Amino acid sequence: MSDRIGLADVLGHRDRIGAEIDRKIAEVVAHGKWIMGPEVAEFEAACESFIGSPEVQALGCSNGTDALVLAMQALGLQRGGVVICPAFTFVATAESVVSLGGVPVFADVEPTGFNLSAESVRQAAKVAQDAGLTVDGICAVDLFGLPADYEQLAAVADELGCWLLADAAQSFGAEHGGKRVGALATMTTTSFFPAKPLGCYGDGGMIFTDDVEMAEVIRSLRVHGKGTDKYDNVRIGQNSRLDTLQAAILLPKLGILDDELAARDRVAARYEAALGGVLTTPGLPDNGRSAWAQYTVVVEERDSVQAALSEAGIATAVYYPKPLHWQSGYKHFHLEDIDLARTEWLTSRVLSLPMHPYMKDEQQDRVIAEVLTAVG
Ligand SMILES: *Cc1c(COP(=O)(O)O)cnc(C)c1O
């Protein structure tokens, strides 16, 4: 029996930069500035240069969910405020709306691909307005690592007179039209959860914005709504800082992210070459690049393919088995007249295959061979 093949490999980078990371950790332990220490500002600056758009500021925070909460608070979401988001996403996208007392309204994803559909946002807004609701914002998600269509979505946001937020928890490092994620929307959030394209050794997150005033508000919100200092409280904030230790770990990891993204591109291209004609592989727009947080295929016989792969010692996952409008905690938010057919169709057909920068060709060939046999 050959070795088990995992979906991701959070330790893969250790051979390459493990010693450097351990040295960084030791430095932080020794200097003792564990809250908002110098590595936090250093990492924020490194992320700003990585994105490469001089006007974009990077603001570290405790995790990708808090990043969404901080961003929506800065954008002005208040109790009862309505935010349109995809039904096909991780729960944090809608949870952050609800935690501020807002109301998520679920819209569908594109007819091909997995990202929020501008057409569906228009329909959802119409249904919400007919129900007497005013739309405050749209939260798009770069599902599985591919940026949503921010040009189209920004046009809809303009029509509706609302804000647009990018939940880029899965897409840090991805690009569209030569611009990096972080510079594709006025406000973007990401996550450094270990299994994300850029992961730390615990929880971490970041907010990107080119709006100078909102950046100042977020700096205040993440430290208890501080004014001149945290004992001067000018607004109601929260405790949502990025740990110095996590920033120190992320610095060397950011240094190899471009290499890791290239390795993920290579794995994706090998899957595409072998599986493209057999099942529905993830498409890429001409001017887009995914961070490949997941490599997700669409296949009719999903459950039997997954069972066969599991039998062969290959890990797969279903993201997401239950869309948000079917979740017990969220189904009461669903407005019945909004068509979520594409989300529901995907739910029983998506399968994420092993994808990480350290996958060996032999391992990937085994995955491919098992998939081909299973769909055969
Ligand atoms: C992971 C994720 C989040 C939340 O990030 P955490 O750091 O785990 O809080 C939010 N949105 C999406 C789409 C995610 O995949």
PDB file of N, CA, C and O in Angstrom, residues 318-371:
ATOM      1  N   VAL A 318     -15.353  17.908   0.195  1.00  0.00           N
ATOM      2  CA  VAL A 318     -16.488  18.537  -0.462  1.00  0.00           C
ATOM      3  C   VAL A 318     -16.670  19.922   0.147  1.00  0.00           C
ATOM      4  O   VAL A 318     -17.040  20.073   1.301  1.00  0.00           O
ATOM      5  N   TYR A 319     -16.305  20.933  -0.645  1.00  0.00           N
ATOM      6  CA  TYR A 319     -16.535  22.335  -0.268  1.00  0.00           C
ATOM      7  C   TYR A 319     -17.548  22.904  -1.236  1.00  0.00           C
ATOM      8  O   TYR A 319     -17.215  23.070  -2.403  1.00  0.00           O
ATOM      9  N   TYR A 320     -18.831  23.104  -0.839  1.00  0.00           N
ATOM     10  CA  TYR A 320     -19.345  22.945   0.489  1.00  0.00           C
ATOM     11  C   TYR A 320     -20.540  22.025   0.432  1.00  0.00           C
ATOM     12  O   TYR A 320     -21.370  22.176  -0.452  1.00  0.00           O
ATOM     13  N   PRO A 321     -20.650  21.080   1.376  1.00  0.00           N
ATOM     14  CA  PRO A 321     -21.726  20.088   1.292  1.00  0.00           C
ATOM     15  C   PRO A 321     -23.112  20.691   1.526  1.00  0.00           C
ATOM     16  O   PRO A 321     -24.107  20.141   1.074  1.00  0.00           O
ATOM     17  N   LYS A 322     -23.187  21.820   2.240  1.00  0.00           N
ATOM     18  CA  LYS A 322     -24.484  22.430   2.563  1.00  0.00           C
ATOM     19  C   LYS A 322     -24.378  23.926   2.341  1.00  0.00           C
ATOM     20  O   LYS A 322     -23.657  24.601   3.064  1.00  0.00           O
ATOM     21  N   PRO A 323     -25.063  24.456   1.343  1.00  0.00           N
ATOM     22  CA  PRO A 323     -24.986  25.911   1.138  1.00  0.00           C
ATOM     23  C   PRO A 323     -25.615  26.656   2.325  1.00  0.00           C
ATOM     24  O   PRO A 323     -26.336  26.075   3.124  1.00  0.00           O
ATOM     25  N   LEU A 324     -25.308  27.955   2.412  1.00  0.00           N
ATOM     26  CA  LEU A 324     -25.725  28.710   3.599  1.00  0.00           C
ATOM     27  C   LEU A 324     -27.237  28.749   3.795  1.00  0.00           C
ATOM     28  O   LEU A 324     -27.711  28.729   4.925  1.00  0.00           O
ATOM     29  N   HIS A 325     -28.001  28.777   2.698  1.00  0.00           N
ATOM     30  CA  HIS A 325     -29.454  28.884   2.874  1.00  0.00           C
ATOM     31  C   HIS A 325     -30.086  27.567   3.324  1.00  0.00           C
ATOM     32  O   HIS A 325     -31.277  27.506   3.562  1.00  0.00           O
ATOM     33  N   TRP A 326     -29.278  26.507   3.440  1.00  0.00           N
ATOM     34  CA  TRP A 326     -29.768  25.240   3.995  1.00  0.00           C
ATOM     35  C   TRP A 326     -29.274  25.035   5.428  1.00  0.00           C
ATOM     36  O   TRP A 326     -29.587  24.035   6.056  1.00  0.00           O
ATOM     37  N   GLN A 327     -28.430  25.920   5.929  1.00  0.00           N
ATOM     38  CA  GLN A 327     -27.867  25.756   7.279  1.00  0.00           C
ATOM     39  C   GLN A 327     -28.890  26.175   8.328  1.00  0.00           C
ATOM     40  O   GLN A 327     -29.497  27.242   8.217  1.00  0.00           O
ATOM     41  N   SER A 328     -29.023  25.342   9.384  1.00  0.00           N
ATOM     42  CA  SER A 328     -30.012  25.634  10.439  1.00  0.00           C
ATOM     43  C   SER A 328     -29.877  27.057  10.967  1.00  0.00           C
ATOM     44  O   SER A 328     -30.865  27.732  11.209  1.00  0.00           O
ATOM     45  N   GLY A 329     -28.622  27.506  11.156  1.00  0.00           N
ATOM     46  CA  GLY A 329     -28.404  28.822  11.734  1.00  0.00           C
ATOM     47  C   GLY A 329     -28.701  29.973  10.775  1.00  0.00           C
ATOM     48  O   GLY A 329     -28.756  31.135  11.200  1.00  0.00           O
ATOM     49  N   TYR A 330     -28.848  29.672   9.507  1.00  0.00           N
ATOM     50  CA  TYR A 330     -28.926  30.757   8.508  1.00  0.00           C
ATOM     51  C   TYR A 330     -30.138  30.697   7.586  1.00  0.00           C
ATOM     52  O   TYR A 330     -30.410  31.646   6.859  1.00  0.00           O
ATOM     53  N   LYS A 331     -30.861  29.560   7.599  1.00  0.00           N
ATOM     54  CA  LYS A 331     -31.905  29.401   6.575  1.00  0.00           C
ATOM     55  C   LYS A 331     -33.026  30.426   6.698  1.00  0.00           C
ATOM     56  O   LYS A 331     -33.666  30.776   5.707  1.00  0.00           O
ATOM     57  N   HIS A 332     -33.237  30.982   7.930  1.00  0.00           N
ATOM     58  CA  HIS A 332     -34.312  31.970   8.088  1.00  0.00           C
ATOM     59  C   HIS A 332     -33.991  33.297   7.392  1.00  0.00           C
ATOM     60  O   HIS A 332     -34.864  34.130   7.215  1.00  0.00           O
ATOM     61  N   PHE A 333     -32.725  33.474   6.983  1.00  0.00           N
ATOM     62  CA  PHE A 333     -32.376  34.698   6.251  1.00  0.00           C
ATOM     63  C   PHE A 333     -32.734  34.587   4.764  1.00  0.00           C
ATOM     64  O   PHE A 333     -32.792  35.590   4.062  1.00  0.00           O
ATOM     65  N   HIS A 334     -32.933  33.357   4.302  1.00  0.00           N
ATOM     66  CA  HIS A 334     -33.119  33.147   2.860  1.00  0.00           C
ATOM     67  C   HIS A 334     -34.434  33.760   2.361  1.00  0.00           C
ATOM     68  O   HIS A 334     -35.479  33.541   2.936  1.00  0.00           O
ATOM     69  N   LEU A 335     -34.336  34.519   1.273  1.00  0.00           N
ATOM     70  CA  LEU A 335     -35.534  35.065   0.626  1.00  0.00           C
ATOM     71  C   LEU A 335     -35.892  34.113  -0.518  1.00  0.00           C
ATOM     72  O   LEU A 335     -35.154  33.996  -1.504  1.00  0.00           O
ATOM     73  N   GLU A 336     -37.009  33.413  -0.336  1.00  0.00           N
ATOM     74  CA  GLU A 336     -37.416  32.307  -1.215  1.00  0.00           C
ATOM     75  C   GLU A 336     -37.416  32.632  -2.707  1.00  0.00           C
ATOM     76  O   GLU A 336     -37.177  31.760  -3.527  1.00  0.00           O
ATOM     77  N   ASP A 337     -37.703  33.885  -3.053  1.00  0.00           N
ATOM     78  CA  ASP A 337     -37.808  34.213  -4.482  1.00  0.00           C
ATOM     79  C   ASP A 337     -36.451  34.326  -5.172  1.00  0.00           C
ATOM     80  O   ASP A 337     -36.385  34.470  -6.391  1.00  0.00           O
ATOM     81  N   ILE A 338     -35.383  34.280  -4.413  1.00  0.00           N
ATOM     82  CA  ILE A 338     -34.053  34.344  -5.037  1.00  0.00           C
ATOM     83  C   ILE A 338     -33.668  32.944  -5.505  1.00  0.00           C
ATOM     84  O   ILE A 338     -33.706  31.980  -4.736  1.00  0.00           O
ATOM     85  N   ASP A 339     -33.300  32.864  -6.780  1.00  0.00           N
ATOM     86  CA  ASP A 339     -32.978  31.588  -7.407  1.00  0.00           C
ATOM     87  C   ASP A 339     -31.546  31.167  -7.050  1.00  0.00           C
ATOM     88  O   ASP A 339     -30.590  31.864  -7.411  1.00  0.00           O
ATOM     89  N   LEU A 340     -31.413  30.058  -6.348  1.00  0.00           N
ATOM     90  CA  LEU A 340     -30.072  29.571  -5.966  1.00  0.00           C
ATOM     91  C   LEU A 340     -29.790  28.208  -6.595  1.00  0.00           C
ATOM     92  O   LEU A 340     -29.076  27.374  -6.038  1.00  0.00           O
ATOM     93  N   ALA A 341     -30.352  28.012  -7.793  1.00  0.00           N
ATOM     94  CA  ALA A 341     -30.293  26.698  -8.446  1.00  0.00           C
ATOM     95  C   ALA A 341     -28.866  26.232  -8.726  1.00  0.00           C
ATOM     96  O   ALA A 341     -28.527  25.066  -8.545  1.00  0.00           O
ATOM     97  N   ARG A 342     -28.025  27.159  -9.158  1.00  0.00           N
ATOM     98  CA  ARG A 342     -26.644  26.778  -9.504  1.00  0.00           C
ATOM     99  C   ARG A 342     -25.891  26.313  -8.241  1.00  0.00           C
ATOM    100  O   ARG A 342     -25.184  25.311  -8.264  1.00  0.00           O
ATOM    101  N   THR A 343     -26.058  27.042  -7.132  1.00  0.00           N
ATOM    102  CA  THR A 343     -25.452  26.647  -5.855  1.00  0.00           C
ATOM    103  C   THR A 343     -25.912  25.242  -5.469  1.00  0.00           C
ATOM    104  O   THR A 343     -25.106  24.390  -5.094  1.00  0.00           O
ATOM    105  N   GLU A 344     -27.209  25.001  -5.585  1.00  0.00           N
ATOM    106  CA  GLU A 344     -27.761  23.711  -5.176  1.00  0.00           C
ATOM    107  C   GLU A 344     -27.261  22.595  -6.092  1.00  0.00           C
ATOM    108  O   GLU A 344     -26.967  21.489  -5.627  1.00  0.00           O
ATOM    109  N   TRP A 345     -27.110  22.909  -7.356  1.00  0.00           N
ATOM    110  CA  TRP A 345     -26.610  21.926  -8.331  1.00  0.00           C
ATOM    111  C   TRP A 345     -25.158  21.566  -7.992  1.00  0.00           C
ATOM    112  O   TRP A 345     -24.767  20.403  -7.965  1.00  0.00           O
ATOM    113  N   LEU A 346     -24.352  22.594  -7.693  1.00  0.00           N
ATOM    114  CA  LEU A 346     -22.936  22.367  -7.384  1.00  0.00           C
ATOM    115  C   LEU A 346     -22.744  21.538  -6.120  1.00  0.00           C
ATOM    116  O   LEU A 346     -21.839  20.697  -6.034  1.00  0.00           O
ATOM    117  N   THR A 347     -23.580  21.806  -5.127  1.00  0.00           N
ATOM    118  CA  THR A 347     -23.446  21.169  -3.825  1.00  0.00           C
ATOM    119  C   THR A 347     -23.331  19.640  -3.900  1.00  0.00           C
ATOM    120  O   THR A 347     -22.582  19.042  -3.140  1.00  0.00           O
ATOM    121  N   SER A 348     -24.039  19.015  -4.847  1.00  0.00           N
ATOM    122  CA  SER A 348     -23.983  17.554  -4.933  1.00  0.00           C
ATOM    123  C   SER A 348     -22.943  17.072  -5.952  1.00  0.00           C
ATOM    124  O   SER A 348     -22.807  15.878  -6.186  1.00  0.00           O
ATOM    125  N   ARG A 349     -22.190  18.001  -6.543  1.00  0.00           N
ATOM    126  CA  ARG A 349     -21.264  17.598  -7.612  1.00  0.00           C
ATOM    127  C   ARG A 349     -19.808  18.038  -7.418  1.00  0.00           C
ATOM    128  O   ARG A 349     -18.931  17.587  -8.143  1.00  0.00           O
ATOM    129  N   VAL A 350     -19.537  18.947  -6.478  1.00  0.00           N
ATOM    130  CA  VAL A 350     -18.157  19.436  -6.343  1.00  0.00           C
ATOM    131  C   VAL A 350     -17.284  18.459  -5.564  1.00  0.00           C
ATOM    132  O   VAL A 350     -17.742  17.811  -4.625  1.00  0.00           O
ATOM    133  N   LEU A 351     -16.033  18.379  -5.969  1.00  0.00           N
ATOM    134  CA  LEU A 351     -15.066  17.543  -5.251  1.00  0.00           C
ATOM    135  C   LEU A 351     -13.690  18.220  -5.351  1.00  0.00           C
ATOM    136  O   LEU A 351     -13.211  18.513  -6.450  1.00  0.00           O
ATOM    137  N   SER A 352     -13.088  18.473  -4.205  1.00  0.00           N
ATOM    138  CA  SER A 352     -11.758  19.090  -4.195  1.00  0.00           C
ATOM    139  C   SER A 352     -10.692  18.015  -4.072  1.00  0.00           C
ATOM    140  O   SER A 352     -10.740  17.174  -3.179  1.00  0.00           O
ATOM    141  N   LEU A 353      -9.742  18.069  -5.015  1.00  0.00           N
ATOM    142  CA  LEU A 353      -8.672  17.067  -5.089  1.00  0.00           C
ATOM    143  C   LEU A 353      -7.421  17.587  -4.362  1.00  0.00           C
ATOM    144  O   LEU A 353      -7.282  18.792  -4.157  1.00  0.00           O
ATOM    145  N   PRO A 354      -6.493  16.701  -4.000  1.00  0.00           N
ATOM    146  CA  PRO A 354      -5.259  17.149  -3.345  1.00  0.00           C
ATOM    147  C   PRO A 354      -4.585  18.270  -4.150  1.00  0.00           C
ATOM    148  O   PRO A 354      -4.413  18.140  -5.367  1.00  0.00           O
ATOM    149  N   MET A 355      -4.248  19.354  -3.472  1.00  0.00           N
ATOM    150  CA  MET A 355      -3.601  20.504  -4.125  1.00  0.00           C
ATOM    151  C   MET A 355      -2.703  21.202  -3.116  1.00  0.00           C
ATOM    152  O   MET A 355      -3.174  21.683  -2.097  1.00  0.00           O
ATOM    153  N   HIS A 356      -1.414  21.166  -3.365  1.00  0.00           N
ATOM    154  CA  HIS A 356      -0.481  21.968  -2.574  1.00  0.00           C
ATOM    155  C   HIS A 356       0.839  22.054  -3.325  1.00  0.00           C
ATOM    156  O   HIS A 356       1.083  21.282  -4.262  1.00  0.00           O
ATOM    157  N   PRO A 357       1.687  23.026  -2.941  1.00  0.00           N
ATOM    158  CA  PRO A 357       2.904  23.261  -3.735  1.00  0.00           C
ATOM    159  C   PRO A 357       3.931  22.146  -3.640  1.00  0.00           C
ATOM    160  O   PRO A 357       4.863  22.128  -4.441  1.00  0.00           O
ATOM    161  N   TYR A 358       3.771  21.248  -2.683  1.00  0.00           N
ATOM    162  CA  TYR A 358       4.812  20.235  -2.465  1.00  0.00           C
ATOM    163  C   TYR A 358       4.405  18.854  -2.947  1.00  0.00           C
ATOM    164  O   TYR A 358       5.063  17.873  -2.650  1.00  0.00           O
ATOM    165  N   MET A 359       3.340  18.782  -3.737  1.00  0.00           N
ATOM    166  CA  MET A 359       2.894  17.498  -4.260  1.00  0.00           C
ATOM    167  C   MET A 359       3.875  17.010  -5.330  1.00  0.00           C
ATOM    168  O   MET A 359       4.249  17.753  -6.249  1.00  0.00           O
ATOM    169  N   LYS A 360       4.289  15.767  -5.214  1.00  0.00           N
ATOM    170  CA  LYS A 360       5.221  15.196  -6.198  1.00  0.00           C
ATOM    171  C   LYS A 360       4.430  14.688  -7.404  1.00  0.00           C
ATOM    172  O   LYS A 360       3.282  14.285  -7.264  1.00  0.00           O
ATOM    173  N   ASP A 361       5.096  14.686  -8.566  1.00  0.00           N
ATOM    174  CA  ASP A 361       4.430  14.214  -9.789  1.00  0.00           C
ATOM    175  C   ASP A 361       3.868  12.797  -9.608  1.00  0.00           C
ATOM    176  O   ASP A 361       2.759  12.509 -10.044  1.00  0.00           O
ATOM    177  N   GLU A 362       4.652  11.921  -8.952  1.00  0.00           N
ATOM    178  CA  GLU A 362       4.194  10.530  -8.772  1.00  0.00           C
ATOM    179  C   GLU A 362       2.900  10.502  -7.962  1.00  0.00           C
ATOM    180  O   GLU A 362       1.999   9.716  -8.250  1.00  0.00           O
ATOM    181  N   GLN A 363       2.846  11.365  -6.937  1.00  0.00           N
ATOM    182  CA  GLN A 363       1.628  11.404  -6.119  1.00  0.00           C
ATOM    183  C   GLN A 363       0.452  11.887  -6.960  1.00  0.00           C
ATOM    184  O   GLN A 363      -0.624  11.292  -6.950  1.00  0.00           O
ATOM    185  N   GLN A 364       0.687  12.967  -7.698  1.00  0.00           N
ATOM    186  CA  GLN A 364      -0.408  13.512  -8.493  1.00  0.00           C
ATOM    187  C   GLN A 364      -0.846  12.505  -9.565  1.00  0.00           C
ATOM    188  O   GLN A 364      -2.044  12.369  -9.842  1.00  0.00           O
ATOM    189  N   ASP A 365       0.128  11.777 -10.135  1.00  0.00           N
ATOM    190  CA  ASP A 365      -0.219  10.776 -11.148  1.00  0.00           C
ATOM    191  C   ASP A 365      -1.117   9.690 -10.555  1.00  0.00           C
ATOM    192  O   ASP A 365      -2.010   9.173 -11.224  1.00  0.00           O
ATOM    193  N   ARG A 366      -0.865   9.347  -9.297  1.00  0.00           N
ATOM    194  CA  ARG A 366      -1.728   8.358  -8.625  1.00  0.00           C
ATOM    195  C   ARG A 366      -3.150   8.896  -8.480  1.00  0.00           C
ATOM    196  O   ARG A 366      -4.120   8.177  -8.716  1.00  0.00           O
ATOM    197  N   VAL A 367      -3.258  10.185  -8.069  1.00  0.00           N
ATOM    198  CA  VAL A 367      -4.590  10.800  -7.926  1.00  0.00           C
ATOM    199  C   VAL A 367      -5.307  10.763  -9.275  1.00  0.00           C
ATOM    200  O   VAL A 367      -6.456  10.329  -9.376  1.00  0.00           O
ATOM    201  N   ILE A 368      -4.587  11.191 -10.314  1.00  0.00           N
ATOM    202  CA  ILE A 368      -5.179  11.253 -11.659  1.00  0.00           C
ATOM    203  C   ILE A 368      -5.648   9.864 -12.110  1.00  0.00           C
ATOM    204  O   ILE A 368      -6.771   9.698 -12.585  1.00  0.00           O
ATOM    205  N   ALA A 369      -4.787   8.851 -11.922  1.00  0.00           N
ATOM    206  CA  ALA A 369      -5.130   7.497 -12.349  1.00  0.00           C
ATOM    207  C   ALA A 369      -6.395   7.010 -11.625  1.00  0.00           C
ATOM    208  O   ALA A 369      -7.296   6.414 -12.246  1.00  0.00           O
ATOM    209  N   GLU A 370      -6.475   7.272 -10.328  1.00  0.00           N
ATOM    210  CA  GLU A 370      -7.653   6.818  -9.566  1.00  0.00           C
ATOM    211  C   GLU A 370      -8.918   7.549 -10.010  1.00  0.00           C
ATOM    212  O   GLU A 370      -9.977   6.952 -10.099  1.00  0.00           O
ATOM    213  N   VAL A 371      -8.790   8.851 -10.281  1.00  0.00           N
ATOM    214  CA  VAL A 371      -9.966   9.612 -10.753  1.00  0.00           C
ATOM    215  C   VAL A 371     -10.443   9.037 -12.089  1.00  0.00           C
ATOM    216  O   VAL A 371     -11.621   8.792 -12.292  1.00  0.00           O
TER     217      VAL A 371
END
